[in-house]
mmCIF file of C-alpha atoms in Angstrom:
data_model
loop_
_atom_site.group_PDB
_atom_site.id
_atom_site.type_symbol
_atom_site.label_atom_id
_atom_site.label_comp_id
_atom_site.label_asym_id
_atom_site.label_seq_id
_atom_site.Cartn_x
_atom_site.Cartn_y
_atom_site.Cartn_z
ATOM 1 C CA UNK N 1 107.254 245.866 81.718
ATOM 2 C CA UNK N 2 108.630 242.835 83.308
ATOM 3 C CA UNK N 3 111.574 241.306 83.391
ATOM 4 C CA UNK N 4 113.356 238.355 84.948
ATOM 5 C CA UNK N 5 116.520 237.195 87.784
ATOM 6 C CA UNK N 6 116.959 233.863 87.824
ATOM 7 C CA UNK N 7 119.340 232.008 90.039
ATOM 8 C CA UNK N 8 120.102 228.426 90.702
ATOM 9 C CA UNK N 9 120.138 226.632 87.279
ATOM 10 C CA UNK N 10 123.192 225.088 88.888
ATOM 11 C CA UNK N 11 122.200 223.430 92.028
ATOM 12 C CA UNK N 12 125.576 223.707 94.084
ATOM 13 C CA UNK N 13 126.154 227.091 93.840
ATOM 14 C CA UNK N 14 124.621 228.410 96.615
ATOM 15 C CA UNK N 15 125.968 232.443 96.942
ATOM 16 C CA UNK N 16 124.350 232.649 93.809
ATOM 17 C CA UNK N 17 120.710 231.637 95.768
ATOM 18 C CA UNK N 18 121.793 234.116 98.678
ATOM 19 C CA UNK N 19 122.163 237.202 96.165
ATOM 20 C CA UNK N 20 119.191 236.612 94.623
ATOM 21 C CA UNK N 21 117.201 236.594 97.851
ATOM 22 C CA UNK N 22 119.496 239.437 99.000
ATOM 23 C CA UNK N 23 117.608 241.517 95.757
ATOM 24 C CA UNK N 24 113.958 240.433 96.386
ATOM 25 C CA UNK N 25 114.715 241.922 99.778
ATOM 26 C CA UNK N 26 116.500 244.785 98.399
ATOM 27 C CA UNK N 27 113.223 245.467 96.081
ATOM 28 C CA UNK N 28 110.625 244.599 98.317
ATOM 29 C CA UNK N 29 112.041 247.538 100.572
ATOM 30 C CA UNK N 30 112.634 249.870 97.665
ATOM 31 C CA UNK N 31 110.646 248.777 94.068
ATOM 32 C CA UNK N 32 111.029 250.277 90.720
ATOM 33 C CA UNK N 33 108.498 252.604 89.132
ATOM 34 C CA UNK N 34 107.150 250.807 86.264
ATOM 35 C CA UNK N 35 108.985 247.390 86.627
ATOM 36 C CA UNK N 36 108.050 244.594 87.982
ATOM 37 C CA UNK N 37 110.999 242.077 88.316
ATOM 38 C CA UNK N 38 110.425 238.468 88.517
ATOM 39 C CA UNK N 39 112.388 236.171 90.983
ATOM 40 C CA UNK N 40 113.343 232.582 90.966
ATOM 41 C CA UNK N 41 115.738 232.445 93.647
ATOM 42 C CA UNK N 42 116.208 228.380 92.585
ATOM 43 C CA UNK N 43 115.537 227.259 89.927
ATOM 44 C CA UNK N 44 117.289 223.297 89.944
ATOM 45 C CA UNK N 45 115.295 222.437 93.588
ATOM 46 C CA UNK N 46 116.590 218.755 92.697
ATOM 47 C CA UNK N 47 120.614 219.449 92.544
ATOM 48 C CA UNK N 48 119.755 222.713 95.670
ATOM 49 C CA UNK N 49 118.346 220.237 97.503
ATOM 50 C CA UNK N 50 121.670 217.492 97.017
ATOM 51 C CA UNK N 51 124.453 219.653 96.606
ATOM 52 C CA UNK N 52 124.682 218.643 92.885
ATOM 53 C CA UNK N 53 125.065 220.903 90.127
ATOM 54 C CA UNK N 54 123.200 218.753 88.072
ATOM 55 C CA UNK N 55 119.572 217.884 88.105
ATOM 56 C CA UNK N 56 118.495 213.695 87.165
ATOM 57 C CA UNK N 57 114.782 213.330 85.638
ATOM 58 C CA UNK N 58 113.865 210.639 83.711
ATOM 59 C CA UNK N 59 116.868 208.533 85.127
ATOM 60 C CA UNK N 60 119.083 211.026 83.055
ATOM 61 C CA UNK N 61 121.362 213.854 84.566
ATOM 62 C CA UNK N 62 120.743 217.298 82.840
ATOM 63 C CA UNK N 63 123.389 220.215 82.823
ATOM 64 C CA UNK N 64 120.029 222.283 83.081
ATOM 65 C CA UNK N 65 122.467 225.009 81.465
ATOM 66 C CA UNK N 66 122.884 223.591 78.333
ATOM 67 C CA UNK N 67 118.697 222.368 78.275
ATOM 68 C CA UNK N 68 117.836 224.803 75.879
ATOM 69 C CA UNK N 69 118.149 225.190 71.992
ATOM 70 C CA UNK N 70 119.978 227.884 70.584
ATOM 71 C CA UNK N 71 121.909 228.514 67.440
ATOM 72 C CA UNK N 72 124.018 225.251 67.476
ATOM 73 C CA UNK N 73 121.615 223.758 68.961
ATOM 74 C CA UNK N 74 118.938 222.020 67.433
ATOM 75 C CA UNK N 75 118.063 219.077 69.666
ATOM 76 C CA UNK N 76 117.980 217.481 72.699
ATOM 77 C CA UNK N 77 116.986 219.766 74.634
ATOM 78 C CA UNK N 78 113.635 221.048 77.105
ATOM 79 C CA UNK N 79 114.851 217.590 79.102
ATOM 80 C CA UNK N 80 113.702 218.933 81.931
ATOM 81 C CA UNK N 81 110.405 220.509 83.156
ATOM 82 C CA UNK N 82 112.842 223.410 85.160
ATOM 83 C CA UNK N 83 114.064 224.689 82.108
ATOM 84 C CA UNK N 84 110.795 224.384 79.642
ATOM 85 C CA UNK N 85 108.250 225.844 82.578
ATOM 86 C CA UNK N 86 111.250 229.084 82.783
ATOM 87 C CA UNK N 87 111.352 229.554 78.942
ATOM 88 C CA UNK N 88 107.590 229.185 78.619
ATOM 89 C CA UNK N 89 107.205 232.347 81.709
ATOM 90 C CA UNK N 90 109.555 234.414 79.304
ATOM 91 C CA UNK N 91 106.937 233.704 76.225
ATOM 92 C CA UNK N 92 104.037 234.277 78.409
ATOM 93 C CA UNK N 93 105.203 237.295 80.336
ATOM 94 C CA UNK N 94 106.613 238.372 77.577
ATOM 95 C CA UNK N 95 110.275 239.309 79.865
ATOM 96 C CA UNK N 96 112.410 241.845 78.340
ATOM 97 C CA UNK N 97 115.399 241.937 79.635
ATOM 98 C CA UNK N 98 117.145 238.800 81.710
ATOM 99 C CA UNK N 99 119.237 238.117 84.297
ATOM 100 C CA UNK N 100 121.299 235.147 85.059
ATOM 101 C CA UNK N 101 122.976 234.580 88.969
ATOM 102 C CA UNK N 102 125.589 231.918 89.037
ATOM 103 C CA UNK N 103 129.510 231.603 90.620
ATOM 104 C CA UNK N 104 132.093 231.771 90.242
ATOM 105 C CA UNK N 105 134.315 233.312 87.913
ATOM 106 C CA UNK N 106 133.432 236.746 88.494
ATOM 107 C CA UNK N 107 132.105 238.809 85.204
ATOM 108 C CA UNK N 108 129.364 239.378 84.018
ATOM 109 C CA UNK N 109 128.548 238.490 79.818
ATOM 110 C CA UNK N 110 126.497 238.364 77.331
ATOM 111 C CA UNK N 111 125.687 236.535 73.885
ATOM 112 C CA UNK N 112 126.905 234.920 71.229
ATOM 113 C CA UNK N 113 128.165 232.945 73.356
ATOM 114 C CA UNK N 114 127.112 229.178 71.534
ATOM 115 C CA UNK N 115 130.119 227.331 69.859
ATOM 116 C CA UNK N 116 130.491 229.511 67.160
ATOM 117 C CA UNK N 117 133.369 232.419 66.188
ATOM 118 C CA UNK N 118 130.457 235.173 65.382
ATOM 119 C CA UNK N 119 130.272 235.865 68.479
ATOM 120 C CA UNK N 120 129.013 239.264 67.531
ATOM 121 C CA UNK N 121 124.651 240.429 67.997
ATOM 122 C CA UNK N 122 125.324 243.413 66.482
ATOM 123 C CA UNK N 123 124.013 244.662 69.973
ATOM 124 C CA UNK N 124 127.466 245.186 71.363
ATOM 125 C CA UNK N 125 127.273 248.769 72.366
ATOM 126 C CA UNK N 126 123.982 248.246 74.067
ATOM 127 C CA UNK N 127 125.536 244.991 75.748
ATOM 128 C CA UNK N 128 129.012 246.180 76.844
ATOM 129 C CA UNK N 129 127.001 249.892 78.532
ATOM 130 C CA UNK N 130 124.294 247.511 80.786
ATOM 131 C CA UNK N 131 127.093 244.838 81.453
ATOM 132 C CA UNK N 132 129.126 248.199 82.533
ATOM 133 C CA UNK N 133 126.267 249.457 85.119
ATOM 134 C CA UNK N 134 125.964 246.245 86.424
ATOM 135 C CA UNK N 135 129.368 246.047 88.126
ATOM 136 C CA UNK N 136 130.243 249.645 88.439
ATOM 137 C CA UNK N 137 130.315 248.547 92.428
ATOM 138 C CA UNK N 138 131.868 245.083 91.812
ATOM 139 C CA UNK N 139 134.120 245.475 88.822
ATOM 140 C CA UNK N 140 133.650 242.073 87.797
ATOM 141 C CA UNK N 141 135.589 241.492 84.434
ATOM 142 C CA UNK N 142 132.674 242.432 81.402
ATOM 143 C CA UNK N 143 132.307 240.977 77.791
ATOM 144 C CA UNK N 144 131.420 238.346 75.303
ATOM 145 C CA UNK N 145 130.434 234.918 77.100
ATOM 146 C CA UNK N 146 132.824 233.089 75.095
ATOM 147 C CA UNK N 147 135.249 234.751 75.198
ATOM 148 C CA UNK N 148 135.424 235.653 79.327
ATOM 149 C CA UNK N 149 134.096 231.902 80.146
ATOM 150 C CA UNK N 150 134.043 229.475 77.577
ATOM 151 C CA UNK N 151 131.853 228.473 74.534
ATOM 152 C CA UNK N 152 128.781 226.453 75.398
ATOM 153 C CA UNK N 153 125.570 225.562 73.771
ATOM 154 C CA UNK N 154 122.109 225.621 75.006
ATOM 155 C CA UNK N 155 122.498 228.373 78.092
ATOM 156 C CA UNK N 156 119.338 230.024 78.738
ATOM 157 C CA UNK N 157 121.177 233.460 77.884
ATOM 158 C CA UNK N 158 121.761 232.341 74.155
ATOM 159 C CA UNK N 159 118.546 231.127 73.568
ATOM 160 C CA UNK N 160 116.145 234.229 75.462
ATOM 161 C CA UNK N 161 117.862 236.759 73.544
ATOM 162 C CA UNK N 162 117.902 234.180 69.727
ATOM 163 C CA UNK N 163 113.910 233.160 70.313
ATOM 164 C CA UNK N 164 112.327 235.846 71.910
ATOM 165 C CA UNK N 165 115.174 239.873 71.664
ATOM 166 C CA UNK N 166 115.493 239.151 75.625
ATOM 167 C CA UNK N 167 118.091 240.896 76.496
ATOM 168 C CA UNK N 168 120.173 238.442 78.898
ATOM 169 C CA UNK N 169 123.194 238.960 80.826
ATOM 170 C CA UNK N 170 124.521 236.070 82.641
ATOM 171 C CA UNK N 171 126.700 236.888 85.924
ATOM 172 C CA UNK N 172 129.427 235.085 87.922
ATOM 173 C CA UNK N 173 129.138 236.068 91.274
ATOM 174 C CA UNK N 174 132.221 235.697 93.776
ATOM 175 C CA UNK N 175 134.985 233.232 94.167
ATOM 176 C CA UNK N 176 133.350 230.355 95.819
ATOM 177 C CA UNK N 177 130.618 227.306 94.956
ATOM 178 C CA UNK N 178 130.177 227.865 99.082
ATOM 179 C CA UNK N 179 131.055 231.160 100.231
ATOM 180 C CA UNK N 180 131.334 231.999 103.802
ATOM 181 C CA UNK N 181 128.708 234.486 105.511
ATOM 182 C CA UNK N 182 131.192 236.994 105.657
ATOM 183 C CA UNK N 183 131.614 236.587 101.091
ATOM 184 C CA UNK N 184 128.117 235.996 100.829
ATOM 185 C CA UNK N 185 126.882 239.195 102.848
ATOM 186 C CA UNK N 186 129.700 240.734 100.561
ATOM 187 C CA UNK N 187 128.871 239.376 97.443
ATOM 188 C CA UNK N 188 125.093 240.668 98.355
ATOM 189 C CA UNK N 189 126.805 243.892 98.807
ATOM 190 C CA UNK N 190 128.633 244.437 95.312
ATOM 191 C CA UNK N 191 125.958 243.185 93.376
ATOM 192 C CA UNK N 192 122.410 244.422 94.553
ATOM 193 C CA UNK N 193 123.185 247.763 93.175
ATOM 194 C CA UNK N 194 124.038 246.394 89.208
ATOM 195 C CA UNK N 195 121.410 244.370 89.693
ATOM 196 C CA UNK N 196 119.407 247.152 89.894
ATOM 197 C CA UNK N 197 121.402 250.201 87.743
ATOM 198 C CA UNK N 198 120.378 246.616 85.005
ATOM 199 C CA UNK N 199 116.629 246.696 85.227
ATOM 200 C CA UNK N 200 116.054 250.183 85.898
ATOM 201 C CA UNK N 201 118.343 251.239 82.601
ATOM 202 C CA UNK N 202 117.514 248.139 80.324
ATOM 203 C CA UNK N 203 115.322 248.348 76.965
ATOM 204 C CA UNK N 204 111.846 248.679 77.252
ATOM 205 C CA UNK N 205 111.365 246.541 74.183
ATOM 206 C CA UNK N 206 113.093 243.413 72.903
ATOM 207 C CA UNK N 207 115.870 243.498 70.659
ATOM 208 C CA UNK N 208 114.074 244.298 67.420
ATOM 209 C CA UNK N 209 116.825 241.913 65.066
ATOM 210 C CA UNK N 210 118.110 238.156 67.283
ATOM 211 C CA UNK N 211 118.539 236.026 64.770
ATOM 212 C CA UNK N 212 122.058 234.580 64.836
ATOM 213 C CA UNK N 213 123.420 235.038 60.954
ATOM 214 C CA UNK N 214 127.218 233.630 61.680
ATOM 215 C CA UNK N 215 128.332 229.511 61.856
ATOM 216 C CA UNK N 216 128.267 226.919 64.238
ATOM 217 C CA UNK N 217 132.043 225.205 64.863
ATOM 218 C CA UNK N 218 131.249 222.502 66.925
ATOM 219 C CA UNK N 219 134.777 221.672 67.786
ATOM 220 C CA UNK N 220 134.733 224.609 70.250
ATOM 221 C CA UNK N 221 132.446 222.300 72.007
ATOM 222 C CA UNK N 222 135.149 221.055 73.248
ATOM 223 C CA UNK N 223 135.996 223.964 75.253
ATOM 224 C CA UNK N 224 133.097 224.023 77.268
ATOM 225 C CA UNK N 225 134.315 222.751 80.713
ATOM 226 C CA UNK N 226 131.217 222.791 82.416
ATOM 227 C CA UNK N 227 132.105 224.097 85.801
ATOM 228 C CA UNK N 228 130.668 227.480 85.416
#
């Protein structure tokens, strides 16, 4: 049984990387029996090295967490080697459940989060339970991604669920893209227990029904602030 934790689609979100590394240290000391968690602490190394949200490739600037295909995005995806490699990993490793880490907008959210009014997947009870377990110590807001944050097309979370039935959550951590050392310690302490609870309690099989049967509303794209 293999799960995934990936941080820093956005290179400037340094607290997210520290939480990923802190959780890796925790798992090294306290493994979860029967579960392997693949951890990618920094996906967007180009942006991370330059304190930049975006990733640059082929003379273009990309937002990595808008670079996946999705129910309302049928073109202009996988412009980055990093996002395509992550998508391939999900398929090759048969990832059952995944978490992506971001800063800052303290919340834990789930699909559908793209440009639609039809936000329900049919698994709201499962997602709500997983989100509540993930926030039992942090007390972050939980809910649908489009409703709690804002709609966004081309995100990893929607892609992973839509394409593979992977149970995917997005964590928005803390209150700053550049937290202090004290704040970093708090973020790791607050979120490590919830991350563990998610991976321990996530379903052991991917979702059986993960197609999107709703309608897209491209007008909602104007609400994508591109700041999370």
